[in-house]
PDB file of C-alpha atoms in Angstrom:
ATOM      1  CA  MET A   1       0.000   0.000   0.000  1.00  0.00           C
ATOM      2  CA  ASP A   2       1.079   3.624   0.032  1.00  0.00           C
ATOM      3  CA  ALA A   3       3.473   3.664   3.018  1.00  0.00           C
ATOM      4  CA  GLY A   4       4.878   7.072   3.779  1.00  0.00           C
ATOM      5  CA  ARG A   5       2.373   8.977   1.657  1.00  0.00           C
ATOM      6  CA  VAL A   6       0.001  11.772   2.639  1.00  0.00           C
ATOM      7  CA  GLN A   7      -3.441  11.777   1.030  1.00  0.00           C
ATOM      8  CA  ILE A   8      -5.968  14.568   1.457  1.00  0.00           C
ATOM      9  CA  TYR A   9      -9.686  14.277   0.724  1.00  0.00           C
ATOM     10  CA  TYR A  10     -11.398  17.653   0.838  1.00  0.00           C
ATOM     11  CA  GLY A  11     -14.369  19.568  -0.544  1.00  0.00           C
ATOM     12  CA  ASP A  12     -18.035  20.263   0.034  1.00  0.00           C
ATOM     13  CA  GLY A  13     -19.205  16.924  -1.313  1.00  0.00           C
ATOM     14  CA  ARG A  14     -20.106  13.888   0.766  1.00  0.00           C
ATOM     15  CA  GLY A  15     -17.973  10.778   1.005  1.00  0.00           C
ATOM     16  CA  LYS A  16     -14.595  12.038   2.224  1.00  0.00           C
ATOM     17  CA  SER A  17     -14.742  10.143   5.507  1.00  0.00           C
ATOM     18  CA  ALA A  18     -16.282   7.111   3.800  1.00  0.00           C
ATOM     19  CA  ALA A  19     -13.423   7.039   1.278  1.00  0.00           C
ATOM     20  CA  ALA A  20     -10.858   7.235   4.073  1.00  0.00           C
ATOM     21  CA  LEU A  21     -12.590   4.479   6.054  1.00  0.00           C
ATOM     22  CA  GLY A  22     -12.789   2.308   2.944  1.00  0.00           C
ATOM     23  CA  TYR A  23      -9.050   2.711   2.610  1.00  0.00           C
ATOM     24  CA  ALA A  24      -8.735   1.736   6.296  1.00  0.00           C
ATOM     25  CA  LEU A  25     -10.637  -1.493   5.645  1.00  0.00           C
ATOM     26  CA  GLN A  26      -8.368  -2.328   2.704  1.00  0.00           C
ATOM     27  CA  ALA A  27      -5.264  -1.646   4.783  1.00  0.00           C
ATOM     28  CA  ALA A  28      -6.512  -3.706   7.735  1.00  0.00           C
ATOM     29  CA  SER A  29      -7.434  -6.622   5.486  1.00  0.00           C
ATOM     30  CA  ALA A  30      -3.858  -6.515   4.165  1.00  0.00           C
ATOM     31  CA  GLY A  31      -2.548  -6.891   7.712  1.00  0.00           C
ATOM     32  CA  ARG A  32      -1.712  -3.251   8.326  1.00  0.00           C
ATOM     33  CA  ASN A  33      -2.267  -1.577  11.688  1.00  0.00           C
ATOM     34  CA  VAL A  34      -4.739   1.329  11.329  1.00  0.00           C
ATOM     35  CA  PHE A  35      -5.590   4.216  13.661  1.00  0.00           C
ATOM     36  CA  VAL A  36      -8.528   6.551  13.015  1.00  0.00           C
ATOM     37  CA  ILE A  37      -8.903   9.817  14.927  1.00  0.00           C
ATOM     38  CA  HIS A  38     -12.229  11.619  14.461  1.00  0.00           C
ATOM     39  CA  PHE A  39     -12.481  15.390  14.934  1.00  0.00           C
ATOM     40  CA  LEU A  40     -15.523  17.706  15.053  1.00  0.00           C
ATOM     41  CA  LYS A  41     -18.078  14.923  15.046  1.00  0.00           C
ATOM     42  CA  GLY A  42     -19.096  14.775  18.700  1.00  0.00           C
ATOM     43  CA  LYS A  43     -18.973  11.465  20.520  1.00  0.00           C
ATOM     44  CA  MET A  44     -20.456   9.442  17.643  1.00  0.00           C
ATOM     45  CA  GLU A  45     -21.584   6.819  20.150  1.00  0.00           C
ATOM     46  CA  THR A  46     -23.475   4.594  17.688  1.00  0.00           C
ATOM     47  CA  GLU A  47     -20.741   4.652  15.048  1.00  0.00           C
ATOM     48  CA  ALA A  48     -18.003   4.269  17.665  1.00  0.00           C
ATOM     49  CA  ALA A  49     -19.694   1.209  19.154  1.00  0.00           C
ATOM     50  CA  PHE A  50     -19.879  -0.401  15.727  1.00  0.00           C
ATOM     51  CA  MET A  51     -16.306   0.490  14.810  1.00  0.00           C
ATOM     52  CA  GLN A  52     -15.019  -1.074  18.041  1.00  0.00           C
ATOM     53  CA  LYS A  53     -15.880  -4.409  16.435  1.00  0.00           C
ATOM     54  CA  LEU A  54     -13.039  -3.759  13.984  1.00  0.00           C
ATOM     55  CA  GLU A  55     -10.417  -3.725  16.735  1.00  0.00           C
ATOM     56  CA  PRO A  56      -7.599  -4.612  17.059  1.00  0.00           C
ATOM     57  CA  GLU A  57      -6.919  -4.102  13.331  1.00  0.00           C
ATOM     58  CA  ILE A  58      -8.558  -0.670  13.259  1.00  0.00           C
ATOM     59  CA  LYS A  59      -8.374   1.435  16.412  1.00  0.00           C
ATOM     60  CA  VAL A  60     -10.751   4.397  16.583  1.00  0.00           C
ATOM     61  CA  PHE A  61     -10.245   7.439  18.816  1.00  0.00           C
ATOM     62  CA  HIS A  62     -12.527  10.336  19.760  1.00  0.00           C
ATOM     63  CA  PHE A  63     -11.298  13.121  21.992  1.00  0.00           C
ATOM     64  CA  GLU A  64     -14.451  15.206  22.057  1.00  0.00           C
ATOM     65  CA  LYS A  65     -16.651  14.971  25.131  1.00  0.00           C
ATOM     66  CA  SER A  66     -19.818  16.737  23.966  1.00  0.00           C
ATOM     67  CA  GLN A  67     -22.771  14.900  22.505  1.00  0.00           C
ATOM     68  CA  GLY A  68     -23.450  17.450  19.781  1.00  0.00           C
ATOM     69  CA  ARG A  69     -21.494  18.433  16.709  1.00  0.00           C
ATOM     70  CA  TYR A  70     -18.943  21.197  17.162  1.00  0.00           C
ATOM     71  CA  GLU A  71     -20.825  23.800  15.125  1.00  0.00           C
ATOM     72  CA  GLU A  72     -23.890  23.349  17.372  1.00  0.00           C
ATOM     73  CA  LEU A  73     -22.018  24.099  20.624  1.00  0.00           C
ATOM     74  CA  SER A  74     -22.126  27.341  22.593  1.00  0.00           C
ATOM     75  CA  GLU A  75     -18.982  29.479  22.628  1.00  0.00           C
ATOM     76  CA  GLN A  76     -18.124  28.248  26.149  1.00  0.00           C
ATOM     77  CA  GLU A  77     -18.605  24.623  25.111  1.00  0.00           C
ATOM     78  CA  LYS A  78     -16.392  25.217  22.069  1.00  0.00           C
ATOM     79  CA  LEU A  79     -13.615  26.596  24.286  1.00  0.00           C
ATOM     80  CA  GLU A  80     -13.769  23.437  26.405  1.00  0.00           C
ATOM     81  CA  GLU A  81     -13.927  21.202  23.348  1.00  0.00           C
ATOM     82  CA  ASN A  82     -10.926  22.980  21.784  1.00  0.00           C
ATOM     83  CA  ILE A  83      -8.749  21.542  24.544  1.00  0.00           C
ATOM     84  CA  ASN A  84      -9.969  18.044  23.706  1.00  0.00           C
ATOM     85  CA  LEU A  85      -9.392  18.607  19.985  1.00  0.00           C
ATOM     86  CA  ARG A  86      -5.831  19.814  20.605  1.00  0.00           C
ATOM     87  CA  ASN A  87      -5.297  16.686  22.713  1.00  0.00           C
ATOM     88  CA  GLY A  88      -6.348  14.666  19.665  1.00  0.00           C
ATOM     89  CA  VAL A  89      -3.807  16.475  17.489  1.00  0.00           C
ATOM     90  CA  ASN A  90      -1.104  15.910  20.112  1.00  0.00           C
ATOM     91  CA  PHE A  91      -2.025  12.224  20.251  1.00  0.00           C
ATOM     92  CA  ALA A  92      -1.725  12.040  16.455  1.00  0.00           C
ATOM     93  CA  ARG A  93       1.775  13.528  16.702  1.00  0.00           C
ATOM     94  CA  LYS A  94       2.727  10.909  19.324  1.00  0.00           C
ATOM     95  CA  VAL A  95       1.371   8.113  17.122  1.00  0.00           C
ATOM     96  CA  LEU A  96       3.441   9.362  14.182  1.00  0.00           C
ATOM     97  CA  VAL A  97       6.648   9.845  16.166  1.00  0.00           C
ATOM     98  CA  THR A  98       6.420   6.419  17.813  1.00  0.00           C
ATOM     99  CA  GLU A  99       5.304   4.697  14.581  1.00  0.00           C
ATOM    100  CA  GLU A 100       2.391   2.999  16.337  1.00  0.00           C
ATOM    101  CA  CYS A 101       0.493   2.363  13.119  1.00  0.00           C
ATOM    102  CA  ASP A 102       0.930   1.885   9.396  1.00  0.00           C
ATOM    103  CA  LEU A 103      -2.031   4.087   8.443  1.00  0.00           C
ATOM    104  CA  LEU A 104      -3.291   7.089  10.395  1.00  0.00           C
ATOM    105  CA  ILE A 105      -6.582   8.658   9.355  1.00  0.00           C
ATOM    106  CA  LEU A 106      -7.251  12.155  10.689  1.00  0.00           C
ATOM    107  CA  ASP A 107     -10.934  12.554   9.901  1.00  0.00           C
ATOM    108  CA  GLU A 108     -12.022  16.227   9.686  1.00  0.00           C
ATOM    109  CA  LEU A 109      -8.620  17.544  10.791  1.00  0.00           C
ATOM    110  CA  LEU A 110      -8.924  20.288   8.172  1.00  0.00           C
ATOM    111  CA  GLY A 111     -12.066  21.483   9.972  1.00  0.00           C
ATOM    112  CA  VAL A 112     -10.039  21.887  13.149  1.00  0.00           C
ATOM    113  CA  ILE A 113      -7.943  24.418  11.213  1.00  0.00           C
ATOM    114  CA  ASP A 114     -11.081  26.082   9.799  1.00  0.00           C
ATOM    115  CA  ASN A 115     -12.396  26.577  13.336  1.00  0.00           C
ATOM    116  CA  GLY A 116      -9.134  28.115  14.566  1.00  0.00           C
ATOM    117  CA  VAL A 117      -8.389  25.334  17.047  1.00  0.00           C
ATOM    118  CA  VAL A 118      -4.994  24.653  15.460  1.00  0.00           C
ATOM    119  CA  THR A 119      -3.124  26.379  12.657  1.00  0.00           C
ATOM    120  CA  ALA A 120      -1.991  25.108   9.281  1.00  0.00           C
ATOM    121  CA  GLN A 121       1.534  25.410  10.716  1.00  0.00           C
ATOM    122  CA  ASP A 122       0.557  22.967  13.503  1.00  0.00           C
ATOM    123  CA  VAL A 123      -0.592  20.475  10.863  1.00  0.00           C
ATOM    124  CA  GLU A 124       2.589  21.031   8.841  1.00  0.00           C
ATOM    125  CA  ASN A 125       4.550  20.143  11.987  1.00  0.00           C
ATOM    126  CA  LEU A 126       2.402  17.042  12.331  1.00  0.00           C
ATOM    127  CA  PHE A 127       3.239  15.994   8.760  1.00  0.00           C
ATOM    128  CA  ARG A 128       6.939  16.557   9.460  1.00  0.00           C
ATOM    129  CA  ALA A 129       6.704  14.114  12.397  1.00  0.00           C
ATOM    130  CA  LYS A 130       5.589  11.357  10.018  1.00  0.00           C
ATOM    131  CA  THR A 131       8.100   8.666   9.150  1.00  0.00           C
ATOM    132  CA  ASP A 132       8.467   7.023   5.760  1.00  0.00           C
ATOM    133  CA  GLY A 133       6.705   3.914   7.036  1.00  0.00           C
ATOM    134  CA  THR A 134       3.429   5.596   7.966  1.00  0.00           C
ATOM    135  CA  GLN A 135       0.702   6.676   5.588  1.00  0.00           C
ATOM    136  CA  VAL A 136      -1.568   9.567   6.602  1.00  0.00           C
ATOM    137  CA  ILE A 137      -5.018  10.394   5.255  1.00  0.00           C
ATOM    138  CA  VAL A 138      -6.601  13.736   6.176  1.00  0.00           C
ATOM    139  CA  THR A 139     -10.174  14.845   5.458  1.00  0.00           C
ATOM    140  CA  GLY A 140     -12.081  18.122   5.671  1.00  0.00           C
ATOM    141  CA  ARG A 141     -14.010  20.724   3.735  1.00  0.00           C
ATOM    142  CA  SER A 142     -11.314  23.260   2.859  1.00  0.00           C
ATOM    143  CA  LEU A 143      -7.610  22.795   2.198  1.00  0.00           C
ATOM    144  CA  PRO A 144      -5.215  25.588   3.188  1.00  0.00           C
ATOM    145  CA  GLU A 145      -2.796  26.414   0.393  1.00  0.00           C
ATOM    146  CA  ASP A 146       0.150  25.888   2.781  1.00  0.00           C
ATOM    147  CA  LEU A 147      -0.664  22.184   3.182  1.00  0.00           C
ATOM    148  CA  LYS A 148      -0.859  21.289  -0.497  1.00  0.00           C
ATOM    149  CA  GLY A 149       2.911  20.876  -0.733  1.00  0.00           C
ATOM    150  CA  TYR A 150       2.887  18.172   1.949  1.00  0.00           C
ATOM    151  CA  ALA A 151       0.388  15.965   0.148  1.00  0.00           C
ATOM    152  CA  ASP A 152       1.360  13.230  -2.256  1.00  0.00           C
ATOM    153  CA  GLU A 153      -2.239  12.930  -3.436  1.00  0.00           C
ATOM    154  CA  ILE A 154      -5.112  15.411  -3.176  1.00  0.00           C
ATOM    155  CA  TYR A 155      -8.704  14.503  -3.964  1.00  0.00           C
ATOM    156  CA  GLN A 156     -11.308  17.255  -4.176  1.00  0.00           C
ATOM    157  CA  ILE A 157     -14.776  15.854  -3.561  1.00  0.00           C
ATOM    158  CA  GLN A 158     -17.565  17.962  -5.050  1.00  0.00           C
ATOM    159  CA  GLU A 159     -21.298  17.574  -5.116  1.00  0.00           C
ATOM    160  CA  LYS A 160     -22.504  17.591  -8.723  1.00  0.00           C
ATOM    161  CA  LYS A 161     -26.135  16.850  -8.015  1.00  0.00           C
ATOM    162  CA  ALA A 162     -27.936  17.347  -4.727  1.00  0.00           C
ATOM    163  CA  PRO A 163     -29.876  14.357  -3.359  1.00  0.00           C
ATOM    164  CA  VAL A 164     -33.649  14.547  -3.769  1.00  0.00           C
ATOM    165  CA  ASN A 165     -35.522  14.149  -0.501  1.00  0.00           C
TER     166      ASN A 165
END
């Protein structure tokens, strides 16, 4: 698989996280050790309970404590949640430095930048901590120009036709 590469899935379309998780399933079925860190999605209790069935091949981490999605929180709740989100980024750095996995998925990390919790520079530092043996996949809505140079592959996901309800 693509050891040492950085892939970014971004855009307003749906399916970025699903694409990353599909890649995680492929990697795990090939015997690779996969970590997934979710950001800005609340506790995701139902999804998290299901994904625990994939352990030990795929380990899933959530650092947020609130039930609701980040954008629905009050300003005070966001301040508290920002600490948890930064803890998630710090954990990702530790995972990369210690080479604890073959594939690290940072789901909605780009949104953490969009919300001012961390900077693009913080994420650049995270990418620099990556070794050649670890692949990283990052998802989010918008991609800062500064990060494009760190990616080996960039996929822009766009909605071409809105679903009919």
